[in-house]
Amino acid sequence: MAGFRSLARQVRDPGCDTALRRYSLRKCLERFAPYGHRATWDHLCRRHRFGPEDRELDPGRLVAALDELEEARAVWLAYEEEFAARRRREKHEGLRRPGALDDWHRRVWGGNGVVRCGDPGLHPSDPLPEVLRRLIAALERGPGEACPVCAGPRIAWADPADRYEPWHGPVCADCGVGVPRAVLTSGALARARADRGRRLASAA
């Protein structure tokens, strides 16, 4: 199975036909897709102005989309290295009890779905590297009251039965990202849960 780097080389290879280069870019999302596969693809299509089903398109747009994806991947992998080094230091110092972020990190290791958007058509419009830098800053800063990506205050609670499936937990109602619980204060989480309860009561 081809890795991200070999797929990226195919995207950049002018000797490959455009359809194969597009296919290789799509396959890159099986290795790294911050919003999840479908939402990340929709994001790249919108930002670099090609249709999700286009077979014959400007190869320069594919390469530009790959550049954005590669930069975002580099940002996230660098953070993962720092996080792993910190955990090793903590274990060496006898701090072996996992922190609030450890379980979340295990589920998103490698960057797939790190800011999952359950609705493929609702996601941040900013460049992926910038979105990941904002998330990383929030992870390092500690809990806050708003979305770490867009600073929106409207945090909703997604259940597996709703359109954000399979994400379960807090979701930004403004930009659509699933928000790690560890970056929200207990008050923000309580309000999101309470709003869910009011929506369920009003629907009954």
Coordinates of N, CA and C in Angstrom, one line a residue:
M1 N 0.9 -1.2 0.0 CA 0.0 0.0 0.0 C 0.9 1.2 0.0
A2 N 0.6 2.2 -0.9 CA 1.5 3.3 -1.1 C 1.3 4.3 0.1
G3 N 2.4 4.9 0.6 CA 2.3 5.8 1.7 C 2.1 7.2 1.1
F4 N 1.9 8.2 2.1 CA 1.6 9.6 1.7 C 2.7 10.1 0.8
R5 N 3.9 9.9 1.1 CA 5.0 10.6 0.3 C 5.0 10.0 -1.2
S6 N 4.8 8.7 -1.3 CA 4.9 8.2 -2.7 C 3.6 8.6 -3.5
L7 N 2.5 8.8 -2.8 CA 1.3 9.3 -3.5 C 1.5 10.8 -3.9
A8 N 2.2 11.5 -3.0 CA 2.4 12.9 -3.3 C 3.3 13.1 -4.5
R9 N 4.3 12.1 -4.6 CA 5.2 12.2 -5.8 C 4.4 12.0 -7.1
Q10 N 3.4 11.1 -7.0 CA 2.6 10.8 -8.2 C 1.7 12.1 -8.6
V11 N 1.3 12.8 -7.5 CA 0.5 14.0 -7.8 C 1.3 15.0 -8.5
R12 N 2.6 15.1 -8.2 CA 3.5 16.1 -8.8 C 4.1 15.6 -10.1
D13 N 4.0 14.3 -10.4 CA 4.7 13.8 -11.6 C 4.0 14.2 -12.9
P14 N 4.6 15.1 -13.7 CA 4.0 15.5 -15.0 C 3.9 14.4 -16.0
G15 N 4.6 13.3 -15.8 CA 4.4 12.1 -16.7 C 3.2 11.3 -16.5
C16 N 2.5 11.5 -15.3 CA 1.3 10.8 -15.1 C 0.1 11.6 -15.7
D17 N -0.9 10.9 -16.1 CA -2.1 11.6 -16.7 C -2.8 12.3 -15.5
T18 N -3.6 13.3 -15.8 CA -4.3 14.1 -14.8 C -5.2 13.3 -13.9
A19 N -5.9 12.3 -14.5 CA -6.8 11.5 -13.7 C -6.1 10.7 -12.7
L20 N -4.9 10.2 -13.0 CA -4.2 9.4 -12.0 C -3.6 10.4 -10.9
R21 N -3.2 11.6 -11.3 CA -2.7 12.5 -10.3 C -3.8 12.9 -9.4
R22 N -5.0 13.1 -9.9 CA -6.2 13.4 -9.1 C -6.5 12.3 -8.1
Y23 N -6.5 11.1 -8.6 CA -6.7 9.9 -7.8 C -5.7 9.8 -6.7
S24 N -4.4 10.1 -7.0 CA -3.4 10.0 -6.0 C -3.6 11.0 -4.9
L25 N -4.0 12.2 -5.3 CA -4.3 13.2 -4.3 C -5.5 12.7 -3.4
R26 N -6.5 12.1 -4.0 CA -7.6 11.6 -3.2 C -7.1 10.5 -2.2
K27 N -6.2 9.7 -2.7 CA -5.7 8.6 -1.9 C -4.8 9.2 -0.7
C28 N -4.2 10.3 -0.9 CA -3.4 11.0 0.2 C -4.3 11.2 1.4
L29 N -5.6 11.4 1.2 CA -6.5 11.7 2.3 C -6.8 10.4 3.1
E30 N -6.4 9.2 2.6 CA -6.6 8.0 3.4 C -5.4 8.0 4.4
R31 N -4.4 8.8 4.2 CA -3.2 8.8 5.1 C -3.3 10.0 6.1
F32 N -3.9 11.1 5.6 CA -4.0 12.4 6.4 C -5.2 13.2 5.9
A33 N -6.1 13.3 6.7 CA -7.4 14.1 6.4 C -7.9 14.7 7.7
P34 N -7.4 16.0 8.0 CA -7.8 16.6 9.3 C -9.3 16.7 9.5
Y35 N -10.1 17.0 8.5 CA -11.5 17.1 8.7 C -12.3 15.8 8.5
G36 N -11.6 14.7 8.3 CA -12.2 13.5 7.8 C -12.1 13.5 6.3
H37 N -12.2 12.3 5.6 CA -11.9 12.2 4.2 C -12.8 13.1 3.3
R38 N -14.1 13.0 3.5 CA -15.0 13.7 2.6 C -15.0 15.2 2.8
A39 N -14.9 15.6 4.1 CA -14.9 17.1 4.3 C -13.5 17.7 3.9
T40 N -12.4 17.0 4.1 CA -11.1 17.5 3.7 C -11.1 17.6 2.1
W41 N -11.7 16.6 1.4 CA -11.7 16.7 0.0 C -12.6 17.9 -0.5
D42 N -13.7 18.1 0.2 CA -14.6 19.2 -0.2 C -13.8 20.5 0.1
H43 N -13.1 20.6 1.2 CA -12.3 21.8 1.5 C -11.3 22.1 0.4
L44 N -10.5 21.1 0.0 CA -9.5 21.2 -1.1 C -10.1 21.6 -2.4
C45 N -11.2 21.0 -2.7 CA -11.9 21.4 -4.0 C -12.3 22.8 -4.0
R46 N -12.9 23.3 -2.9 CA -13.4 24.7 -2.9 C -12.2 25.7 -2.9
R47 N -11.2 25.4 -2.1 CA -10.1 26.4 -2.0 C -9.3 26.4 -3.3
H48 N -9.2 25.3 -4.0 CA -8.3 25.3 -5.2 C -9.1 25.2 -6.5
R49 N -10.5 25.4 -6.3 CA -11.4 25.7 -7.5 C -11.3 24.5 -8.5
F50 N -11.6 23.3 -8.0 CA -11.9 22.2 -9.0 C -13.0 21.4 -8.4
G51 N -13.8 20.8 -9.3 CA -15.0 20.0 -8.9 C -14.6 18.7 -8.3
P52 N -15.4 18.2 -7.3 CA -15.0 16.9 -6.7 C -15.0 15.7 -7.6
E53 N -15.6 15.8 -8.8 CA -15.6 14.7 -9.7 C -14.8 15.1 -11.0
D54 N -14.2 16.2 -11.0 CA -13.4 16.6 -12.2 C -12.3 15.5 -12.5
R55 N -12.3 15.1 -13.8 CA -11.2 14.2 -14.2 C -10.1 14.9 -15.0
E56 N -10.5 15.9 -15.7 CA -9.6 16.7 -16.5 C -9.5 18.1 -16.0
L57 N -8.5 18.5 -15.3 CA -8.4 19.8 -14.7 C -7.0 20.2 -14.7
D58 N -6.8 21.5 -14.4 CA -5.4 22.1 -14.3 C -4.6 21.3 -13.3
P59 N -3.5 20.7 -13.7 CA -2.7 20.0 -12.7 C -2.1 20.9 -11.7
G60 N -1.9 22.2 -12.0 CA -1.4 23.2 -11.1 C -2.3 23.3 -9.9
R61 N -3.6 23.1 -10.1 CA -4.5 23.2 -8.9 C -4.4 22.0 -8.0
L62 N -4.1 20.8 -8.6 CA -3.9 19.6 -7.8 C -2.7 19.8 -7.0
V63 N -1.6 20.3 -7.6 CA -0.3 20.5 -6.8 C -0.5 21.5 -5.7
A64 N -1.3 22.6 -6.0 CA -1.5 23.6 -5.0 C -2.3 23.0 -3.8
A65 N -3.3 22.1 -4.1 CA -4.0 21.5 -3.0 C -3.1 20.6 -2.2
L66 N -2.2 19.9 -2.9 CA -1.3 19.0 -2.3 C -0.3 19.8 -1.4
D67 N 0.1 20.9 -1.9 CA 1.0 21.8 -1.1 C 0.4 22.1 0.3
E68 N -0.9 22.5 0.2 CA -1.6 22.9 1.4 C -1.7 21.7 2.4
L69 N -2.1 20.5 1.8 CA -2.2 19.3 2.6 C -0.9 18.9 3.2
E70 N 0.2 19.0 2.5 CA 1.5 18.6 3.0 C 2.0 19.6 4.1
E71 N 1.7 20.8 3.9 CA 2.1 21.8 5.0 C 1.3 21.5 6.3
A72 N 0.0 21.2 6.1 CA -0.8 20.9 7.3 C -0.3 19.6 8.0
R73 N 0.1 18.6 7.2 CA 0.6 17.4 7.7 C 1.9 17.6 8.5
A74 N 2.8 18.5 7.9 CA 4.1 18.8 8.6 C 3.8 19.5 9.9
V75 N 2.8 20.4 10.0 CA 2.5 21.1 11.2 C 2.0 20.1 12.3
W76 N 1.2 19.1 11.9 CA 0.6 18.2 12.8 C 1.7 17.2 13.3
L77 N 2.5 16.7 12.4 CA 3.5 15.6 12.7 C 4.5 16.2 13.7
A78 N 4.9 17.5 13.5 CA 5.8 18.2 14.4 C 5.2 18.3 15.8
Y79 N 3.9 18.6 15.9 CA 3.3 18.6 17.2 C 3.2 17.3 17.8
E80 N 2.9 16.2 17.0 CA 2.9 14.9 17.6 C 4.3 14.5 18.1
E81 N 5.3 14.8 17.5 CA 6.7 14.5 18.0 C 6.9 15.2 19.3
E82 N 6.5 16.5 19.4 CA 6.7 17.2 20.7 C 5.9 16.6 21.8
F83 N 4.6 16.2 21.4 CA 3.7 15.6 22.4 C 4.3 14.3 22.9
A84 N 4.8 13.4 22.0 CA 5.4 12.2 22.4 C 6.6 12.4 23.2
A85 N 7.5 13.4 22.9 CA 8.6 13.6 23.7 C 8.3 14.1 25.1
R86 N 7.2 14.9 25.2 CA 6.8 15.3 26.5 C 6.3 14.2 27.4
R87 N 5.5 13.2 26.8 CA 5.0 12.1 27.5 C 6.2 11.2 28.0
R88 N 7.2 11.1 27.1 CA 8.3 10.3 27.6 C 9.0 10.9 28.8
R89 N 9.2 12.2 28.7 CA 9.8 12.9 29.9 C 8.9 12.7 31.1
E90 N 7.6 12.8 31.0 CA 6.7 12.7 32.1 C 6.8 11.3 32.7
K91 N 6.9 10.3 31.8 CA 7.0 8.9 32.3 C 8.3 8.7 33.1
H92 N 9.4 9.3 32.5 CA 10.7 9.2 33.1 C 10.7 9.8 34.5
E93 N 9.9 10.9 34.7 CA 9.8 11.6 35.9 C 8.8 10.9 36.9
G94 N 8.2 9.8 36.4 CA 7.2 9.1 37.3 C 5.8 9.5 37.1
L95 N 5.5 10.4 36.2 CA 4.1 10.8 35.9 C 3.5 9.9 34.9
R96 N 3.0 8.8 35.3 CA 2.5 7.8 34.3 C 1.0 7.8 34.1
R97 N 0.3 8.6 34.9 CA -1.1 8.7 34.8 C -1.5 9.5 33.6
P98 N -2.2 8.9 32.6 CA -2.6 9.7 31.4 C -3.3 10.9 31.7
G99 N -3.0 12.0 31.0 CA -3.7 13.3 31.1 C -5.0 13.3 30.3
A100 N -5.7 14.4 30.4 CA -7.0 14.5 29.8 C -7.0 14.4 28.3
L101 N -5.8 14.8 27.7 CA -5.7 14.7 26.2 C -5.2 13.4 25.7
D102 N -4.7 12.5 26.5 CA -4.0 11.3 26.0 C -5.0 10.4 25.2
D103 N -6.2 10.2 25.7 CA -7.1 9.3 25.0 C -7.5 9.9 23.7
W104 N -7.7 11.2 23.6 CA -8.0 11.9 22.4 C -6.9 11.8 21.4
H105 N -5.6 12.0 21.9 CA -4.5 11.9 21.0 C -4.4 10.5 20.4
R106 N -4.7 9.4 21.2 CA -4.6 8.1 20.6 C -5.5 7.9 19.5
R107 N -6.7 8.5 19.6 CA -7.7 8.3 18.5 C -7.4 9.1 17.2
V108 N -6.6 10.1 17.3 CA -6.4 11.0 16.1 C -4.9 10.9 15.7
W109 N -4.1 10.0 16.3 CA -2.7 10.0 16.0 C -2.5 9.8 14.5
G110 N -1.6 10.6 13.9 CA -1.4 10.6 12.5 C -2.2 11.7 11.8
G111 N -3.2 12.3 12.5 CA -3.9 13.5 11.9 C -5.2 13.2 11.3
N112 N -5.6 12.0 11.2 CA -6.9 11.7 10.5 C -8.1 12.1 11.5
G113 N -8.9 13.0 11.0 CA -10.0 13.4 11.8 C -9.7 14.2 13.1
V114 N -8.5 14.9 13.0 CA -8.1 15.6 14.2 C -9.0 16.8 14.5
V115 N -9.6 17.4 13.5 CA -10.7 18.4 13.6 C -11.8 17.9 12.7
R116 N -12.4 16.8 13.1 CA -13.4 16.1 12.2 C -14.6 17.0 12.0
C117 N -15.1 17.0 10.8 CA -16.3 17.7 10.4 C -17.3 16.6 9.9
G118 N -18.3 16.4 10.7 CA -19.2 15.3 10.4 C -20.1 15.6 9.1
D119 N -20.3 16.9 8.9 CA -21.0 17.4 7.7 C -20.0 17.8 6.7
P120 N -19.8 17.0 5.6 CA -18.7 17.3 4.7 C -18.8 18.7 4.0
G121 N -20.0 19.3 4.0 CA -20.1 20.6 3.4 C -19.9 21.8 4.4
L122 N -19.7 21.4 5.7 CA -19.5 22.5 6.7 C -18.2 22.3 7.4
H123 N -17.3 23.2 7.1 CA -15.9 23.1 7.6 C -15.3 24.5 7.5
P124 N -14.2 24.7 8.2 CA -13.5 26.0 8.1 C -13.0 26.3 6.7
S125 N -13.0 27.5 6.3 CA -12.6 27.9 5.0 C -11.1 28.3 5.0
D126 N -10.5 28.5 6.1 CA -9.1 28.9 6.2 C -8.2 27.8 5.8
P127 N -7.0 28.1 5.5 CA -6.0 27.1 5.1 C -5.8 26.0 6.2
L128 N -5.7 24.8 5.8 CA -5.5 23.7 6.8 C -4.4 23.9 7.8
P129 N -3.2 24.4 7.3 CA -2.1 24.6 8.3 C -2.5 25.6 9.4
E130 N -3.2 26.7 9.0 CA -3.6 27.7 10.0 C -4.6 27.1 11.0
V131 N -5.5 26.3 10.5 CA -6.5 25.7 11.4 C -5.8 24.8 12.4
L132 N -4.8 24.0 11.9 CA -4.1 23.1 12.8 C -3.3 23.9 13.8
R133 N -2.7 25.0 13.4 CA -1.9 25.8 14.3 C -2.8 26.4 15.4
R134 N -4.0 26.7 15.1 CA -5.0 27.3 16.1 C -5.4 26.2 17.1
L135 N -5.6 25.0 16.6 CA -6.0 23.9 17.4 C -4.8 23.5 18.4
I136 N -3.6 23.5 17.8 CA -2.4 23.2 18.7 C -2.2 24.2 19.7
A137 N -2.4 25.5 19.4 CA -2.3 26.6 20.4 C -3.3 26.3 21.5
A138 N -4.5 25.9 21.1 CA -5.5 25.7 22.2 C -5.2 24.5 23.0
L139 N -4.6 23.4 22.4 CA -4.2 22.3 23.2 C -3.1 22.6 24.2
E140 N -2.2 23.5 23.8 CA -1.1 23.9 24.7 C -1.5 25.0 25.7
R141 N -2.6 25.7 25.4 CA -3.0 26.8 26.2 C -3.9 26.3 27.4
G142 N -4.7 25.3 27.1 CA -5.6 24.8 28.1 C -7.1 25.2 27.8
P143 N -8.0 24.7 28.6 CA -9.4 24.9 28.3 C -9.9 26.3 28.2
G144 N -10.8 26.5 27.2 CA -11.4 27.8 27.0 C -12.9 27.7 26.8
E145 N -13.5 28.8 26.4 CA -15.0 28.9 26.4 C -15.5 28.7 24.9
A146 N -14.7 28.9 23.9 CA -15.1 29.0 22.5 C -14.4 27.9 21.7
C147 N -14.8 27.9 20.4 CA -14.2 27.0 19.5 C -12.7 27.4 19.3
P148 N -11.8 26.4 19.4 CA -10.4 26.7 19.2 C -10.0 27.1 17.8
V149 N -10.8 26.8 16.8 CA -10.5 27.0 15.4 C -11.0 28.4 14.9
C150 N -12.3 28.7 15.2 CA -12.9 29.9 14.6 C -13.2 30.9 15.7
A151 N -13.0 30.5 17.0 CA -13.4 31.4 18.2 C -14.9 31.6 18.3
G152 N -15.7 30.8 17.6 CA -17.1 30.9 17.7 C -17.6 30.4 19.1
P153 N -18.6 31.1 19.6 CA -19.1 30.7 21.0 C -20.2 29.7 21.0
R154 N -20.7 29.3 19.8 CA -21.8 28.4 19.8 C -21.3 26.9 19.7
I155 N -21.2 26.3 20.9 CA -20.8 24.9 21.0 C -22.0 24.0 21.2
A156 N -22.3 23.2 20.2 CA -23.4 22.3 20.3 C -23.0 20.9 20.8
W157 N -23.9 20.0 21.0 CA -23.6 18.6 21.4 C -24.1 17.7 20.4
A158 N -23.2 16.9 19.8 CA -23.6 16.0 18.7 C -23.8 14.6 19.3
D159 N -24.9 14.0 18.9 CA -25.1 12.6 19.3 C -24.9 11.7 18.1
P160 N -24.6 10.4 18.2 CA -24.3 9.6 17.1 C -25.5 9.5 16.1
A161 N -26.7 9.8 16.5 CA -27.9 9.7 15.6 C -28.0 10.9 14.7
D162 N -27.3 12.0 15.0 CA -27.5 13.2 14.2 C -26.6 13.3 13.1
R163 N -26.6 14.4 12.3 CA -25.8 14.5 11.1 C -24.3 14.6 11.3
Y164 N -23.8 14.7 12.6 CA -22.4 14.8 12.8 C -21.8 13.4 13.1
E165 N -22.6 12.3 12.9 CA -22.1 11.0 13.1 C -20.9 10.8 12.3
P166 N -19.8 10.1 12.8 CA -19.8 9.3 14.0 C -19.2 10.1 15.2
W167 N -19.0 11.4 15.1 CA -18.5 12.2 16.2 C -19.6 12.3 17.3
H168 N -19.1 12.1 18.5 CA -20.0 12.2 19.7 C -19.4 13.2 20.7
G169 N -20.1 14.3 20.9 CA -19.5 15.3 21.8 C -19.7 16.7 21.3
P170 N -18.9 17.6 21.8 CA -19.0 19.0 21.4 C -18.6 19.3 20.0
V171 N -19.4 20.1 19.3 CA -19.2 20.5 17.9 C -19.4 22.0 17.8
C172 N -18.6 22.7 17.0 CA -18.8 24.1 16.8 C -19.9 24.3 15.8
A173 N -20.9 25.0 16.2 CA -22.1 25.2 15.3 C -21.8 26.3 14.3
D174 N -20.6 27.0 14.4 CA -20.3 28.0 13.4 C -19.4 27.4 12.3
C175 N -18.3 26.6 12.6 CA -17.4 26.1 11.5 C -17.6 24.6 11.4
G176 N -18.3 23.9 12.2 CA -18.5 22.5 12.0 C -17.5 21.5 12.6
V177 N -16.5 22.0 13.2 CA -15.5 21.0 13.7 C -15.9 20.4 15.0
G178 N -15.5 19.1 15.1 CA -15.7 18.4 16.4 C -14.6 19.0 17.4
V179 N -15.0 19.5 18.5 CA -14.0 20.1 19.4 C -13.6 19.1 20.5
P180 N -12.3 18.9 20.7 CA -11.8 18.0 21.7 C -12.3 18.5 23.1
R181 N -12.9 17.7 23.9 CA -13.4 18.1 25.2 C -12.4 18.7 26.1
A182 N -11.1 18.3 25.9 CA -10.1 18.8 26.8 C -9.8 20.3 26.6
V183 N -10.2 20.9 25.4 CA -9.9 22.3 25.2 C -11.1 23.2 25.6
L184 N -12.1 22.6 26.2 CA -13.3 23.4 26.6 C -13.4 23.3 28.2
T185 N -13.8 24.4 28.8 CA -14.0 24.4 30.2 C -15.2 23.5 30.6
S186 N -15.2 23.2 31.8 CA -16.4 22.4 32.3 C -17.7 23.2 32.1
G187 N -17.6 24.5 32.2 CA -18.8 25.3 32.0 C -19.3 25.3 30.6
A188 N -18.4 25.3 29.6 CA -18.7 25.3 28.2 C -19.3 23.9 27.9
L189 N -18.7 22.9 28.4 CA -19.3 21.5 28.2 C -20.7 21.4 28.8
A190 N -20.9 21.9 30.0 CA -22.2 21.8 30.6 C -23.2 22.5 29.8
R191 N -22.9 23.7 29.3 CA -23.9 24.5 28.5 C -24.2 23.7 27.2
A192 N -23.2 23.1 26.6 CA -23.5 22.3 25.3 C -24.4 21.2 25.6
R193 N -24.2 20.5 26.7 CA -25.1 19.4 27.1 C -26.5 19.9 27.4
A194 N -26.6 21.0 28.1 CA -27.9 21.5 28.5 C -28.6 22.0 27.3
D195 N -28.0 22.6 26.3 CA -28.6 23.0 25.1 C -29.2 21.7 24.3
R196 N -28.4 20.6 24.4 CA -28.9 19.4 23.8 C -30.2 19.0 24.4
G197 N -30.2 19.0 25.8 CA -31.4 18.6 26.5 C -32.6 19.4 26.1
R198 N -32.4 20.8 25.9 CA -33.5 21.7 25.6 C -34.0 21.4 24.2
R199 N -33.1 21.1 23.3 CA -33.5 20.7 21.9 C -34.3 19.5 21.8
L200 N -33.9 18.5 22.6 CA -34.6 17.2 22.7 C -36.0 17.4 23.3
A201 N -36.1 18.3 24.3 CA -37.4 18.5 24.9 C -38.3 19.3 24.0
S202 N -37.8 20.3 23.2 CA -38.6 21.0 22.3 C -39.1 20.2 21.2
A203 N -38.3 19.1 20.8 CA -38.7 18.3 19.6 C -39.7 17.3 20.0
A204 N -39.9 17.0 21.3 CA -40.9 16.0 21.8 C -42.3 16.4 21.6

